Amino acid sequence: MLKCNLYNKTMSRSTNITQFPQIGVTTGIVEFAKPSLSYACLRAVPALPVTAEPVTAQAILQELAKLKKDWDGYGALPVTPDSCAHAQRFLAVTPQGMTAPEITPTSNGTITFEWESSEGDAMLEIGRTRYSGHIQPKYGQTFYLQGGLATGVDQQLATEQVLAVIKELLYAGFGSGSLTHSIQITKPAF
Amino acid sequence: MLALARDLSRTASKLLNLLFELCWLMPVHVSDDERIVRAIYSPYHLDKKNNLKHQAYNPTPKTDEISVMRFEHMGARLCKRKAKCFENPAQRKVYRGFAVLKTSVVRTSDMGVVDSRRHYCGHADIKFLMQELQTLEPNEPLPAEAGKKFKDLKDSLLHASNYITDPNPQHSAWQGSKLEPPHQ
């Protein structure tokens, strides 16, 4: 079992990941660290392709890429090719046991992914160079997620680690049930 | 007596707006008891089960405002006419109905409702009162905590909305059920 390093504005400590939902973090931002030894553990977990649903999700993304300026009639921005590519990466590494997210464009030209399970809900907003979002377990505090997507390393970290955390908190009843990744909570980068 | 005078004034205002698009009798202040309606379009405002999504309350870029209509001063027919104007089938934006809210409920959820007749007579805006939305970079998300606050505000609007599907979107008149906000 791996350890999870958690830091927030008021405390710094290490804790076992199985205690994650009970940690007294109220304002912590989950921001994924640069590659480390623990990241190598994450990389060792195969990103299994999910079945029929993401195929539909990919089709939705292709539709979003075609949206033109003012697609909502209220001056909405088109979704950029970069945002679409990032979103496709997230879909491509969706771990087995997670349902496909509800995918929607926003008027600011970003893409939102939303998941809902009996354990809670999560939302991820994917932009041109960064992402942000939160996980709201049914019981417990909110976890905030944010990070960059500008470089290849950022993208790989974000896609795999964010989805692993969401899976652990919302779909713990599925699959192996054991968390095999490491996260780091730091101050927000922006 | 006051209520009767107010109702008469609103009826006259509605007729003036419907027939001539004039705002002469429409007060600039949006009263707490006014109904405001948001035009709903598929596919982005509705989920697979035809339920309203929080994306129905996404603001115009670079603003913290979402467009609504002052129902008491427009009436169902004019609201529908305006809603149909903003349809865009080429971009798959199809009119489906209205979400109805009560102004007082929006205000008690820490948001504002202001008249914005510069767009057209009867137009108003719900204001999220979030500075971050006005300074948001194009094509980038809000910071995580601001994003959660924004989502919570949109969820409270969802909770305060009564979505009523238009049974006959092609017809010029509103033929659906009475446009009323949910009972709080």
PDB file of C-alpha atoms in Angstrom, chain B residues 4-115:
ATOM      1  CA  LEU B   4     -54.811  45.352  -8.293  1.00  0.00           C
ATOM      2  CA  ALA B   5     -53.107  48.549  -9.506  1.00  0.00           C
ATOM      3  CA  ARG B   6     -49.835  46.684  -9.892  1.00  0.00           C
ATOM      4  CA  ASP B   7     -51.493  43.888 -11.866  1.00  0.00           C
ATOM      5  CA  LEU B   8     -53.214  46.377 -14.169  1.00  0.00           C
ATOM      6  CA  SER B   9     -49.951  48.220 -14.726  1.00  0.00           C
ATOM      7  CA  ARG B  10     -48.181  44.954 -15.545  1.00  0.00           C
ATOM      8  CA  THR B  11     -50.898  43.928 -17.972  1.00  0.00           C
ATOM      9  CA  ALA B  12     -50.675  47.286 -19.737  1.00  0.00           C
ATOM     10  CA  SER B  13     -46.872  47.048 -19.782  1.00  0.00           C
ATOM     11  CA  LYS B  14     -47.101  43.547 -21.240  1.00  0.00           C
ATOM     12  CA  LEU B  15     -49.479  44.661 -24.019  1.00  0.00           C
ATOM     13  CA  LEU B  16     -47.344  47.668 -24.873  1.00  0.00           C
ATOM     14  CA  ASN B  17     -44.291  45.444 -25.071  1.00  0.00           C
ATOM     15  CA  LEU B  18     -46.040  42.701 -27.072  1.00  0.00           C
ATOM     16  CA  LEU B  19     -47.571  45.054 -29.619  1.00  0.00           C
ATOM     17  CA  PHE B  20     -44.972  47.812 -29.945  1.00  0.00           C
ATOM     18  CA  GLU B  21     -41.881  46.631 -28.031  1.00  0.00           C
ATOM     19  CA  LEU B  22     -42.093  49.685 -25.786  1.00  0.00           C
ATOM     20  CA  CYS B  23     -40.818  49.798 -22.200  1.00  0.00           C
ATOM     21  CA  TRP B  24     -42.753  52.875 -21.107  1.00  0.00           C
ATOM     22  CA  LEU B  25     -44.631  51.214 -18.268  1.00  0.00           C
ATOM     23  CA  MET B  26     -41.900  48.820 -17.211  1.00  0.00           C
ATOM     24  CA  PRO B  27     -40.130  49.742 -13.969  1.00  0.00           C
ATOM     25  CA  VAL B  28     -36.343  49.501 -14.101  1.00  0.00           C
ATOM     26  CA  HIS B  29     -36.259  47.740 -10.746  1.00  0.00           C
ATOM     27  CA  VAL B  30     -37.079  44.042 -10.960  1.00  0.00           C
ATOM     28  CA  SER B  31     -39.470  43.327  -8.085  1.00  0.00           C
ATOM     29  CA  ASP B  32     -38.943  40.408  -5.762  1.00  0.00           C
ATOM     30  CA  ASP B  33     -42.314  38.934  -6.709  1.00  0.00           C
ATOM     31  CA  GLU B  34     -41.586  38.926 -10.457  1.00  0.00           C
ATOM     32  CA  ARG B  35     -41.139  35.692 -12.366  1.00  0.00           C
ATOM     33  CA  ILE B  36     -38.101  35.513 -14.601  1.00  0.00           C
ATOM     34  CA  VAL B  37     -37.696  32.898 -17.312  1.00  0.00           C
ATOM     35  CA  ARG B  38     -34.650  31.442 -19.005  1.00  0.00           C
ATOM     36  CA  ALA B  39     -35.017  29.980 -22.492  1.00  0.00           C
ATOM     37  CA  ILE B  40     -33.796  26.390 -22.594  1.00  0.00           C
ATOM     38  CA  TYR B  41     -32.166  24.783 -25.598  1.00  0.00           C
ATOM     39  CA  SER B  42     -31.038  21.254 -26.354  1.00  0.00           C
ATOM     40  CA  PRO B  43     -28.653  19.581 -26.270  1.00  0.00           C
ATOM     41  CA  TYR B  44     -26.408  21.566 -23.916  1.00  0.00           C
ATOM     42  CA  HIS B  45     -28.973  22.656 -21.324  1.00  0.00           C
ATOM     43  CA  LEU B  46     -30.549  19.224 -20.879  1.00  0.00           C
ATOM     44  CA  ASP B  47     -29.271  15.814 -19.910  1.00  0.00           C
ATOM     45  CA  LYS B  48     -30.144  12.474 -21.469  1.00  0.00           C
ATOM     46  CA  LYS B  49     -33.271  12.233 -19.319  1.00  0.00           C
ATOM     47  CA  ASN B  50     -34.433  15.697 -20.393  1.00  0.00           C
ATOM     48  CA  ASN B  51     -33.639  17.210 -17.007  1.00  0.00           C
ATOM     49  CA  LEU B  52     -32.220  20.700 -16.706  1.00  0.00           C
ATOM     50  CA  LYS B  53     -28.426  20.830 -16.228  1.00  0.00           C
ATOM     51  CA  HIS B  54     -26.405  23.505 -14.483  1.00  0.00           C
ATOM     52  CA  GLN B  55     -24.943  24.397 -17.891  1.00  0.00           C
ATOM     53  CA  ALA B  56     -28.276  26.072 -18.606  1.00  0.00           C
ATOM     54  CA  TYR B  57     -26.939  28.822 -16.360  1.00  0.00           C
ATOM     55  CA  ASN B  58     -23.547  29.370 -17.928  1.00  0.00           C
ATOM     56  CA  PRO B  59     -22.869  33.099 -18.257  1.00  0.00           C
ATOM     57  CA  THR B  60     -21.889  35.091 -21.301  1.00  0.00           C
ATOM     58  CA  PRO B  61     -18.057  35.049 -21.611  1.00  0.00           C
ATOM     59  CA  LYS B  62     -16.238  37.889 -19.819  1.00  0.00           C
ATOM     60  CA  THR B  63     -19.336  38.610 -17.727  1.00  0.00           C
ATOM     61  CA  ASP B  64     -20.992  37.179 -14.647  1.00  0.00           C
ATOM     62  CA  GLU B  65     -24.438  37.533 -16.219  1.00  0.00           C
ATOM     63  CA  ILE B  66     -26.983  35.198 -17.664  1.00  0.00           C
ATOM     64  CA  SER B  67     -29.872  36.420 -19.791  1.00  0.00           C
ATOM     65  CA  VAL B  68     -33.427  36.026 -18.582  1.00  0.00           C
ATOM     66  CA  MET B  69     -36.794  37.562 -19.464  1.00  0.00           C
ATOM     67  CA  ARG B  70     -39.166  39.470 -17.224  1.00  0.00           C
ATOM     68  CA  PHE B  71     -42.261  37.349 -17.564  1.00  0.00           C
ATOM     69  CA  GLU B  72     -44.709  39.767 -15.939  1.00  0.00           C
ATOM     70  CA  HIS B  73     -43.829  42.398 -18.541  1.00  0.00           C
ATOM     71  CA  MET B  74     -43.492  40.165 -21.582  1.00  0.00           C
ATOM     72  CA  GLY B  75     -45.973  37.322 -21.290  1.00  0.00           C
ATOM     73  CA  ALA B  76     -45.544  33.805 -22.637  1.00  0.00           C
ATOM     74  CA  ARG B  77     -46.029  34.624 -26.319  1.00  0.00           C
ATOM     75  CA  LEU B  78     -43.354  37.330 -26.454  1.00  0.00           C
ATOM     76  CA  CYS B  79     -40.935  35.259 -24.319  1.00  0.00           C
ATOM     77  CA  LYS B  80     -41.347  32.401 -26.770  1.00  0.00           C
ATOM     78  CA  ARG B  81     -40.868  34.690 -29.759  1.00  0.00           C
ATOM     79  CA  LYS B  82     -37.575  35.929 -28.292  1.00  0.00           C
ATOM     80  CA  ALA B  83     -36.461  32.419 -27.344  1.00  0.00           C
ATOM     81  CA  LYS B  84     -37.082  31.216 -30.894  1.00  0.00           C
ATOM     82  CA  CYS B  85     -35.007  34.146 -32.225  1.00  0.00           C
ATOM     83  CA  PHE B  86     -31.949  32.702 -30.485  1.00  0.00           C
ATOM     84  CA  GLU B  87     -32.413  29.217 -31.869  1.00  0.00           C
ATOM     85  CA  ASN B  88     -29.564  28.045 -34.050  1.00  0.00           C
ATOM     86  CA  PRO B  89     -30.299  24.671 -35.631  1.00  0.00           C
ATOM     87  CA  ALA B  90     -27.081  24.899 -37.684  1.00  0.00           C
ATOM     88  CA  GLN B  91     -25.201  24.649 -34.390  1.00  0.00           C
ATOM     89  CA  ARG B  92     -27.724  22.118 -33.012  1.00  0.00           C
ATOM     90  CA  LYS B  93     -29.190  24.678 -30.616  1.00  0.00           C
ATOM     91  CA  VAL B  94     -32.896  23.911 -30.514  1.00  0.00           C
ATOM     92  CA  TYR B  95     -35.484  25.657 -28.346  1.00  0.00           C
ATOM     93  CA  ARG B  96     -37.162  23.298 -25.844  1.00  0.00           C
ATOM     94  CA  GLY B  97     -38.984  25.360 -23.222  1.00  0.00           C
ATOM     95  CA  PHE B  98     -38.462  27.620 -20.233  1.00  0.00           C
ATOM     96  CA  ALA B  99     -36.970  27.472 -16.761  1.00  0.00           C
ATOM     97  CA  VAL B 100     -39.041  29.663 -14.448  1.00  0.00           C
ATOM     98  CA  LEU B 101     -37.614  31.287 -11.324  1.00  0.00           C
ATOM     99  CA  LYS B 102     -38.825  33.762  -8.758  1.00  0.00           C
ATOM    100  CA  THR B 103     -36.651  36.851  -8.383  1.00  0.00           C
ATOM    101  CA  SER B 104     -36.724  36.812  -4.581  1.00  0.00           C
ATOM    102  CA  VAL B 105     -35.358  33.261  -4.467  1.00  0.00           C
ATOM    103  CA  VAL B 106     -32.468  34.180  -6.754  1.00  0.00           C
ATOM    104  CA  ARG B 107     -31.635  37.157  -4.565  1.00  0.00           C
ATOM    105  CA  THR B 108     -31.699  35.137  -1.379  1.00  0.00           C
ATOM    106  CA  SER B 109     -29.126  32.802  -2.991  1.00  0.00           C
ATOM    107  CA  ASP B 110     -26.574  35.654  -3.070  1.00  0.00           C
ATOM    108  CA  MET B 111     -27.118  36.599  -6.686  1.00  0.00           C
ATOM    109  CA  GLY B 112     -28.549  39.719  -8.268  1.00  0.00           C
ATOM    110  CA  VAL B 113     -31.301  40.330 -10.794  1.00  0.00           C
ATOM    111  CA  VAL B 114     -31.120  43.545 -12.829  1.00  0.00           C
ATOM    112  CA  ASP B 115     -33.034  44.980 -15.743  1.00  0.00           C
TER     113      ASP B 115
END
